[in-house]
mmCIF file with all atom_site columns, C-alpha atoms in Angstrom:
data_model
loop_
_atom_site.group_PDB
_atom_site.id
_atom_site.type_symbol
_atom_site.label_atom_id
_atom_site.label_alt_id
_atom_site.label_comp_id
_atom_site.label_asym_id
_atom_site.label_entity_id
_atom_site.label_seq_id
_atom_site.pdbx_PDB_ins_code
_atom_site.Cartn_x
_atom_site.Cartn_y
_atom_site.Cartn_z
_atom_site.occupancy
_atom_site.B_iso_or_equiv
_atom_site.pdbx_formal_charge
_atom_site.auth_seq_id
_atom_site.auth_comp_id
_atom_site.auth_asym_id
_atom_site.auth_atom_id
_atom_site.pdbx_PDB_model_num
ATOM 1   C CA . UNK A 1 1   ? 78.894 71.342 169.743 1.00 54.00 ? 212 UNK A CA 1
ATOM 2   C CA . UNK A 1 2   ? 76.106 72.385 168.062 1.00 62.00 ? 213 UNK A CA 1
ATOM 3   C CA . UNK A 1 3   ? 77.130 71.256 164.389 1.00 56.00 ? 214 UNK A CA 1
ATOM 4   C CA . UNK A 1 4   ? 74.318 69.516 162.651 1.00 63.00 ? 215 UNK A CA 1
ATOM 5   C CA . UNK A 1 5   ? 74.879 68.372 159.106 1.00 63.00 ? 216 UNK A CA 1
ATOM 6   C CA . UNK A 1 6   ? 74.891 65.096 156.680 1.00 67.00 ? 217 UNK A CA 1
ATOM 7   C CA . UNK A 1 7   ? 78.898 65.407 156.632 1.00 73.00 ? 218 UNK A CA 1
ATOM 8   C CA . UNK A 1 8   ? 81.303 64.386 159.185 1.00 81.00 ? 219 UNK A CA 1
ATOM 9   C CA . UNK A 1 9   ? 82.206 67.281 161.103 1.00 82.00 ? 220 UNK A CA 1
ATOM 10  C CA . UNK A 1 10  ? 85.902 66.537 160.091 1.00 87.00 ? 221 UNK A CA 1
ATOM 11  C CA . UNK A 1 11  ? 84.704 66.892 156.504 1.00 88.00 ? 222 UNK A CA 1
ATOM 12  C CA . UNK A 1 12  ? 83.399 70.167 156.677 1.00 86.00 ? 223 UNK A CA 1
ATOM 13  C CA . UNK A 1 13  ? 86.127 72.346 158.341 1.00 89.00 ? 224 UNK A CA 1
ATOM 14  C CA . UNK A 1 14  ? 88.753 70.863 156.093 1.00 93.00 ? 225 UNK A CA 1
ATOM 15  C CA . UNK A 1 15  ? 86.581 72.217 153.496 1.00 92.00 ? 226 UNK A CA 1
ATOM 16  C CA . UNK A 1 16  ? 85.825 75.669 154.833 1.00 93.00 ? 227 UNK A CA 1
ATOM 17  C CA . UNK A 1 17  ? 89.888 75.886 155.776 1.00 96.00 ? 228 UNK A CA 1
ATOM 18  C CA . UNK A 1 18  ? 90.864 74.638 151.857 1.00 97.00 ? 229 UNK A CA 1
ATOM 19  C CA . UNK A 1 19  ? 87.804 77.145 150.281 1.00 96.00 ? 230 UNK A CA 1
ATOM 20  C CA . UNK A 1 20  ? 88.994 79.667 152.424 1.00 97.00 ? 231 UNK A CA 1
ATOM 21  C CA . UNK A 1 21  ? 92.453 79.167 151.016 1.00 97.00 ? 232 UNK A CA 1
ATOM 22  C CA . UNK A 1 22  ? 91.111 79.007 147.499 1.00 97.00 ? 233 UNK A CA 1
ATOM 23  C CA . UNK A 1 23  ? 89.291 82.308 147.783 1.00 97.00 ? 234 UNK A CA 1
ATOM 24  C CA . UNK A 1 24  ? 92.221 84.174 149.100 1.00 97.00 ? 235 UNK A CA 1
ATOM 25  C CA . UNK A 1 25  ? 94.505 82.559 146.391 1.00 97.00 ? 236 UNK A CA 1
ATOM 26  C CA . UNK A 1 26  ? 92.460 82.986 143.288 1.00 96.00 ? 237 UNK A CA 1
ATOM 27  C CA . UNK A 1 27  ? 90.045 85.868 144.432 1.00 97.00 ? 238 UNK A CA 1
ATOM 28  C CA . UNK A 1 28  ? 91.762 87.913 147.183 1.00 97.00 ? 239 UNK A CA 1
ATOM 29  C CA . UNK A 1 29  ? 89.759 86.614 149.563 1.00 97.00 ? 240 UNK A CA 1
ATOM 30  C CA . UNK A 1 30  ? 86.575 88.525 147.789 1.00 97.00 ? 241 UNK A CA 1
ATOM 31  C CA . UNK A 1 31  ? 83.566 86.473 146.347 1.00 96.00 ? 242 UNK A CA 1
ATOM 32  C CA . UNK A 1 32  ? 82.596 89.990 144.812 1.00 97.00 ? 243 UNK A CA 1
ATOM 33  C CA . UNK A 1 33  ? 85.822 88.992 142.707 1.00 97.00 ? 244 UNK A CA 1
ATOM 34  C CA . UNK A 1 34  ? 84.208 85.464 141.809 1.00 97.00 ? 245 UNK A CA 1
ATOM 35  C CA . UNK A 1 35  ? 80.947 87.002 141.006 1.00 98.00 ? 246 UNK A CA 1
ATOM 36  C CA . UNK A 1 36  ? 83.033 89.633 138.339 1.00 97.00 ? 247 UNK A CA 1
ATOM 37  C CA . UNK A 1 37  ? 84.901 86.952 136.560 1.00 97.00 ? 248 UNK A CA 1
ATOM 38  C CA . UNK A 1 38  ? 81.793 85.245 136.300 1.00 97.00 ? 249 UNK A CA 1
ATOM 39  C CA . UNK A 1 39  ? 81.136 88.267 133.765 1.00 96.00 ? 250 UNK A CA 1
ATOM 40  C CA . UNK A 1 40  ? 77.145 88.371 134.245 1.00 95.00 ? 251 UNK A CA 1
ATOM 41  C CA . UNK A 1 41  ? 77.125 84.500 133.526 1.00 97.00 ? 252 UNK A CA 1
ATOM 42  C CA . UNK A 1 42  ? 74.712 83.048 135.642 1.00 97.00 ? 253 UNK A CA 1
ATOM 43  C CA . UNK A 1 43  ? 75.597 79.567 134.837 1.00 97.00 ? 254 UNK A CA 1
ATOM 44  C CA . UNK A 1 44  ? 79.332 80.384 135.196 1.00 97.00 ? 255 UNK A CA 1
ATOM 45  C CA . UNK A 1 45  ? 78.776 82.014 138.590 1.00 98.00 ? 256 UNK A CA 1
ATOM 46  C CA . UNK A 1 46  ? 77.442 78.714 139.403 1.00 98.00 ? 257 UNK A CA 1
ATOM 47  C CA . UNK A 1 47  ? 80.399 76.227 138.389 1.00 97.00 ? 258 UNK A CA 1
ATOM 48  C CA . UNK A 1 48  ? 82.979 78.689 139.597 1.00 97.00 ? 259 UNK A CA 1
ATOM 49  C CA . UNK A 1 49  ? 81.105 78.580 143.297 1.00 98.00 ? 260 UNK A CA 1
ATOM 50  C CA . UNK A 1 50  ? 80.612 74.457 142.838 1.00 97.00 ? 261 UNK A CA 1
ATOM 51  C CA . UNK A 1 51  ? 84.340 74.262 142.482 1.00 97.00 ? 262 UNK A CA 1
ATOM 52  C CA . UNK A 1 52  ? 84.510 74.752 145.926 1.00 97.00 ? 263 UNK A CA 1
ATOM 53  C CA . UNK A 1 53  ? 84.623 71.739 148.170 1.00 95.00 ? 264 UNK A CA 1
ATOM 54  C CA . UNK A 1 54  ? 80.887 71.096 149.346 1.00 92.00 ? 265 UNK A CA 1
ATOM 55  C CA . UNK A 1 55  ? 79.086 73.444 147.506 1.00 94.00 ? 266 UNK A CA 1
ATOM 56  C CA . UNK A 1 56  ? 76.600 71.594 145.498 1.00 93.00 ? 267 UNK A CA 1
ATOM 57  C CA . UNK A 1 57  ? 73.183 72.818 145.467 1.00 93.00 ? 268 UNK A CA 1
ATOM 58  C CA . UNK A 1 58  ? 74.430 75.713 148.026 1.00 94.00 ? 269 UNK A CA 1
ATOM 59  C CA . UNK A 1 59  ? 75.625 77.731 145.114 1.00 97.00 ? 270 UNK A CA 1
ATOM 60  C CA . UNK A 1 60  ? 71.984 78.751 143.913 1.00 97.00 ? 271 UNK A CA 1
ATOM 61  C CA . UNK A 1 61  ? 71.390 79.244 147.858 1.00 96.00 ? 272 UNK A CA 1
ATOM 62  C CA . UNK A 1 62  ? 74.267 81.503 148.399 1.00 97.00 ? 273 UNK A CA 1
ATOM 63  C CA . UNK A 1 63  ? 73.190 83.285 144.526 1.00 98.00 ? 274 UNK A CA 1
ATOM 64  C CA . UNK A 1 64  ? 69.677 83.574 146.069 1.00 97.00 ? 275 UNK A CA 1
ATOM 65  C CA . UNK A 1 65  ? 70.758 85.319 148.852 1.00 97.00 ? 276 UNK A CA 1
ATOM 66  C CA . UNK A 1 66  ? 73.216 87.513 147.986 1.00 97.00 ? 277 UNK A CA 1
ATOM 67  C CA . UNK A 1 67  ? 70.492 88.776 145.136 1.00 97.00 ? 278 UNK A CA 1
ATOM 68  C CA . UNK A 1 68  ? 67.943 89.203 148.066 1.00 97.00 ? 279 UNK A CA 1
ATOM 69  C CA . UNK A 1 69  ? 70.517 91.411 149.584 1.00 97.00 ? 280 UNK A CA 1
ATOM 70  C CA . UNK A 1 70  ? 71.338 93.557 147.054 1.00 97.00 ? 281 UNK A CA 1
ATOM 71  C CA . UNK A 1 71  ? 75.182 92.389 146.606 1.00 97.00 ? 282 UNK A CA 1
ATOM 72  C CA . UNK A 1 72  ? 74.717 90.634 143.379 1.00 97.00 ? 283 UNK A CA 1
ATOM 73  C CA . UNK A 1 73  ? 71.537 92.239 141.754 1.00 96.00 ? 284 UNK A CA 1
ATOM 74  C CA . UNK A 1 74  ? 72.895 90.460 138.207 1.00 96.00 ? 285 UNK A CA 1
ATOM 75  C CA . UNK A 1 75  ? 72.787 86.791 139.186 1.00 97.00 ? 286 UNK A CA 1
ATOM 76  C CA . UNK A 1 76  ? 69.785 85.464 137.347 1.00 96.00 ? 287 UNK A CA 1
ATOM 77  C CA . UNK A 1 77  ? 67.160 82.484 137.740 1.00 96.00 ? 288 UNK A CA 1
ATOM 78  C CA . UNK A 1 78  ? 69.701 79.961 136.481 1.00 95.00 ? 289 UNK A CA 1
ATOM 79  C CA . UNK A 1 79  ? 72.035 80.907 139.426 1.00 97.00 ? 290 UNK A CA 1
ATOM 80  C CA . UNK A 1 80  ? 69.428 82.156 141.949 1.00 96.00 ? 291 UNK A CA 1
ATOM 81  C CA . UNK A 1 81  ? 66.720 78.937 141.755 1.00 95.00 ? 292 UNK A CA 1
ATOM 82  C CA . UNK A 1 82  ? 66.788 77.224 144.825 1.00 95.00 ? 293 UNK A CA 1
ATOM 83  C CA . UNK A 1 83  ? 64.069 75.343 146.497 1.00 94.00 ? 294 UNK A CA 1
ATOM 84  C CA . UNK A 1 84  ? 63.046 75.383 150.424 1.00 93.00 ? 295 UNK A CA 1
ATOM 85  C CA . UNK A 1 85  ? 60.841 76.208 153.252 1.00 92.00 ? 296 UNK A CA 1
ATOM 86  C CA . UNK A 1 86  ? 60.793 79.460 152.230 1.00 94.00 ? 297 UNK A CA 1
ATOM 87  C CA . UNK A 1 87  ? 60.087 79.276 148.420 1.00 93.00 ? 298 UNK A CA 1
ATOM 88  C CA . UNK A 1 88  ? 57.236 75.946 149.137 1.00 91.00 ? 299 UNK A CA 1
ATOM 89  C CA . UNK A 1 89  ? 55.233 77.137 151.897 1.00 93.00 ? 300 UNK A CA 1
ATOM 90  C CA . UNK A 1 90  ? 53.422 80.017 149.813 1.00 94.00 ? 301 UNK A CA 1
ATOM 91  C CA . UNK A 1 91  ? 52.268 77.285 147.274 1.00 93.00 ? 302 UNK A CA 1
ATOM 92  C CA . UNK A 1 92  ? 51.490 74.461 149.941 1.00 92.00 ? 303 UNK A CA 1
ATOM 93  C CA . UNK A 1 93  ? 49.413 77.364 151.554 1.00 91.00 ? 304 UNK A CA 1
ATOM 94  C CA . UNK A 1 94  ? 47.746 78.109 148.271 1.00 90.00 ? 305 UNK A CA 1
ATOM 95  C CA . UNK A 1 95  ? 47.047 74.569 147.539 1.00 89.00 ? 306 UNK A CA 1
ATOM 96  C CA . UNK A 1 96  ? 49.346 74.475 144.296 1.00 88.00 ? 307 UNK A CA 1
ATOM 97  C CA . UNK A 1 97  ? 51.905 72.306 145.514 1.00 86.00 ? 308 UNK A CA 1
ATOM 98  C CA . UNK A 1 98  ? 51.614 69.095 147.771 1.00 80.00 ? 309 UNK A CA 1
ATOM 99  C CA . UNK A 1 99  ? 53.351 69.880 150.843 1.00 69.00 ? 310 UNK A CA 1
ATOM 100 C CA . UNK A 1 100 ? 56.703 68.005 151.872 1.00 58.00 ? 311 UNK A CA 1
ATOM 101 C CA . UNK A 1 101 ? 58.101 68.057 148.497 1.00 48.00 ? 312 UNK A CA 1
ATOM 102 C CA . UNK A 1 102 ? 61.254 69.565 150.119 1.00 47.00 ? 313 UNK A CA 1
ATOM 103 C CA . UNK A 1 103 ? 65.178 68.254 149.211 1.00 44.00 ? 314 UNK A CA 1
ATOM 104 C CA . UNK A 1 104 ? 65.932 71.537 147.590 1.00 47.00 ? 315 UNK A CA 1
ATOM 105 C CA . UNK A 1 105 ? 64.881 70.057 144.089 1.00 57.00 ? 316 UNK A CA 1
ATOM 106 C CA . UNK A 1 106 ? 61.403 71.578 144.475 1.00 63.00 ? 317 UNK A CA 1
ATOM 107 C CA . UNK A 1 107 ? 59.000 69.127 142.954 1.00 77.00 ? 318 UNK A CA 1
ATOM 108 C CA . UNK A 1 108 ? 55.420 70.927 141.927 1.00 84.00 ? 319 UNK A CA 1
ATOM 109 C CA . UNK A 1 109 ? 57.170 74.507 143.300 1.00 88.00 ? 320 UNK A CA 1
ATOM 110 C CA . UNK A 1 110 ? 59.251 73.710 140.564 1.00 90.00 ? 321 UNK A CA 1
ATOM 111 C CA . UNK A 1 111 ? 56.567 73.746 137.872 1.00 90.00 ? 322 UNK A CA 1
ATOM 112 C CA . UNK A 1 112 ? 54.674 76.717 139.142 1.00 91.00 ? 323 UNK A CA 1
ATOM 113 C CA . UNK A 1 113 ? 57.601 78.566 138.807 1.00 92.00 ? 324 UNK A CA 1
ATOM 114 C CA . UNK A 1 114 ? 58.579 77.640 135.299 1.00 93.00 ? 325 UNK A CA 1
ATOM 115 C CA . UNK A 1 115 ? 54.627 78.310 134.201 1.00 93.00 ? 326 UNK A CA 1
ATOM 116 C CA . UNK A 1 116 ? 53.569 81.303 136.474 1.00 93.00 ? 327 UNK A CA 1
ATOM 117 C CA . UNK A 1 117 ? 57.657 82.903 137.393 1.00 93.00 ? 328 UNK A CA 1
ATOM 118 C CA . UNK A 1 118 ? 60.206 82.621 134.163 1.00 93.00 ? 329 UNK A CA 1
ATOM 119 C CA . UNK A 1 119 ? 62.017 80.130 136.541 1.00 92.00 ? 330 UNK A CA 1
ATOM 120 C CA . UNK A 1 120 ? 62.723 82.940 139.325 1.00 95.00 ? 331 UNK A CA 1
ATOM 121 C CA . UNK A 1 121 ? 62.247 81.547 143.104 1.00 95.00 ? 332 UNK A CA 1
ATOM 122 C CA . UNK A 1 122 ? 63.163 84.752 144.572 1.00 95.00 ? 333 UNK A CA 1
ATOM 123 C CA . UNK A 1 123 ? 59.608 86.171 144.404 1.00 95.00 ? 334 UNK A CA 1
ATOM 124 C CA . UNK A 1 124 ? 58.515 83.189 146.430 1.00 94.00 ? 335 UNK A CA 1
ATOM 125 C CA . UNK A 1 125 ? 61.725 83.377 148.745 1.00 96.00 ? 336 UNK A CA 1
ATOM 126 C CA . UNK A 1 126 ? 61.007 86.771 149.566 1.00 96.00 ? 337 UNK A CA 1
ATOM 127 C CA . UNK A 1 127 ? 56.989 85.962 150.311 1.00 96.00 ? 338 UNK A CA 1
ATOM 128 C CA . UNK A 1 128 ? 57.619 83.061 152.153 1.00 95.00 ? 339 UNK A CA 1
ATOM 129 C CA . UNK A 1 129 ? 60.672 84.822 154.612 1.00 95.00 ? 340 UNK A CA 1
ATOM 130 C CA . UNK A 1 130 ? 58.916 88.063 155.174 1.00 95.00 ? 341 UNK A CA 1
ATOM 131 C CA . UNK A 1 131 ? 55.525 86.774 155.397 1.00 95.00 ? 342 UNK A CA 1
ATOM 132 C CA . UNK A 1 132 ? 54.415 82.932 155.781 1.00 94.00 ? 343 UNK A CA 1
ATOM 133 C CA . UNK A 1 133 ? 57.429 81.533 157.858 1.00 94.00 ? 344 UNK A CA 1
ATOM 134 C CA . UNK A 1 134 ? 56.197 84.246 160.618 1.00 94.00 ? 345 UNK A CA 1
ATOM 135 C CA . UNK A 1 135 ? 53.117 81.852 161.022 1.00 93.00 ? 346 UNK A CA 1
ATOM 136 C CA . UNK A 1 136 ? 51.256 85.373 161.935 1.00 93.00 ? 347 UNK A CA 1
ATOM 137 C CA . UNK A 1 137 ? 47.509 84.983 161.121 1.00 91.00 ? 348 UNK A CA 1
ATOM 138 C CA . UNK A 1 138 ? 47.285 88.839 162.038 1.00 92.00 ? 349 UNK A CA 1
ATOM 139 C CA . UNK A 1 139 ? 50.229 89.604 159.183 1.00 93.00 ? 350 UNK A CA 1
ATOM 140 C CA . UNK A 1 140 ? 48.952 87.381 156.386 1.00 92.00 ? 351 UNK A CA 1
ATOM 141 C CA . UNK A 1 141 ? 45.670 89.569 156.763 1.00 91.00 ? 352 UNK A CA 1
ATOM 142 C CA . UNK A 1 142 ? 47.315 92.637 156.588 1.00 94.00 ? 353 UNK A CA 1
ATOM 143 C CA . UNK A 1 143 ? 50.275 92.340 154.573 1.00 94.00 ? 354 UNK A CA 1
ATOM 144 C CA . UNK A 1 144 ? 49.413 89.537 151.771 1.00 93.00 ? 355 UNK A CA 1
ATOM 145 C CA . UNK A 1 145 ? 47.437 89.940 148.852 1.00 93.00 ? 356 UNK A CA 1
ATOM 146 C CA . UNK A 1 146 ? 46.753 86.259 148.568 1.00 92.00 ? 357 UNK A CA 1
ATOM 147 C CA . UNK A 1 147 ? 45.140 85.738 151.990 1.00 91.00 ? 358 UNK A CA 1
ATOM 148 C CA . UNK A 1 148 ? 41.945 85.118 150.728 1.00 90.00 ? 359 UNK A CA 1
ATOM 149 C CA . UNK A 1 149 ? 42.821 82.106 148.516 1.00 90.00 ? 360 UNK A CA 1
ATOM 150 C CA . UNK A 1 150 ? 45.062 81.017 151.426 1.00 90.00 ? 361 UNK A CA 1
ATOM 151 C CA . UNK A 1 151 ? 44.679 77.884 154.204 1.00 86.00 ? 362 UNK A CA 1
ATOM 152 C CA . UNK A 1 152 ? 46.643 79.173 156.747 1.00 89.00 ? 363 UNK A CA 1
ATOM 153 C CA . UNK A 1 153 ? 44.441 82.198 158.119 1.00 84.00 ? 364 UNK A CA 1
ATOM 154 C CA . UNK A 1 154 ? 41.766 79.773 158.125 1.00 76.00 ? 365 UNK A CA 1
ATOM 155 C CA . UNK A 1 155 ? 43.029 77.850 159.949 1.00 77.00 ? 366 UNK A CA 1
ATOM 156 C CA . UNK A 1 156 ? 44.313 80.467 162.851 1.00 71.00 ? 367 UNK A CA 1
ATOM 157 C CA . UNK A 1 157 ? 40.560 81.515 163.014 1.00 63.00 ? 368 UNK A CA 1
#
């Protein structure tokens, strides 16, 4: 009931049912088994995840996060670059980056991380999660070394 995407709901769980059956048929039902074969490939990693049915830009998402966590510390920028709320809102809050550039694709977050980041968003991912999608003025004083240069404590004031 509470399903909320840009596919029919139909669509999706005939793909999670035939990835599920792809995982468990090529990979023992382990993505650490994926990620292996991938042999430290970051672009590989990628295609072999897109093979699945509706993975698209989710790959790098699912890369991002699984880095974050620890499970695969050797994906690299090419797998783990993914753009969101989480990787814009430092940068909108700095003034680098326009805000609502959103879509995953990044726009001027894009850029600043090619110039400032070697192409890495998961500095920004981890900034933005643990500190500016709190929307704690108290926190961003405390905890970030950018509030200073920022809008958003400003603004709280």
């Amino acid at each position: 009931r509470r399903y909320r995407a840009l596919t029919r709901r139909e669509a999706k769980v005939e793909a999670l049912v035939e990835n599920a059956a792809r995982l468990l048929r090529e990979y023992g039902g382990d993505l650490d088994r994926l990620y292996a074969a991938a042999g430290g490939d970051s672009q590989a990693l990628v295609r072999a995840l897109q093979e699945f049915k509706q993975m698209g830009v989710t790959a790098h998402w699912l890369c991002r996060v699984l880095k974050h966590h620890g499970i695969w510390p050797g994906a690299g920028p090419e797998a783990t670059r993914y753009f969101d709320r989480y990787t814009e809102l430092p940068l909108q809050r700095l003034g680098l980056v326009a805000g609502g550039a959103g879509g995953g694709r990044g726009g001027g977050a894009a850029k600043f991380v090619d110039a400032y980041l070697g192409g890495d968003t998961l500095p920004l991912y981890r900034h933005g999660l643990f500190l500016c999608s709190r929307d704690d003025a108290a926190l961003c004083r405390a905890e970030c070394p950018f509030h200073r240069l920022c809008t958003f404590p400003a603004r709280t004031e």
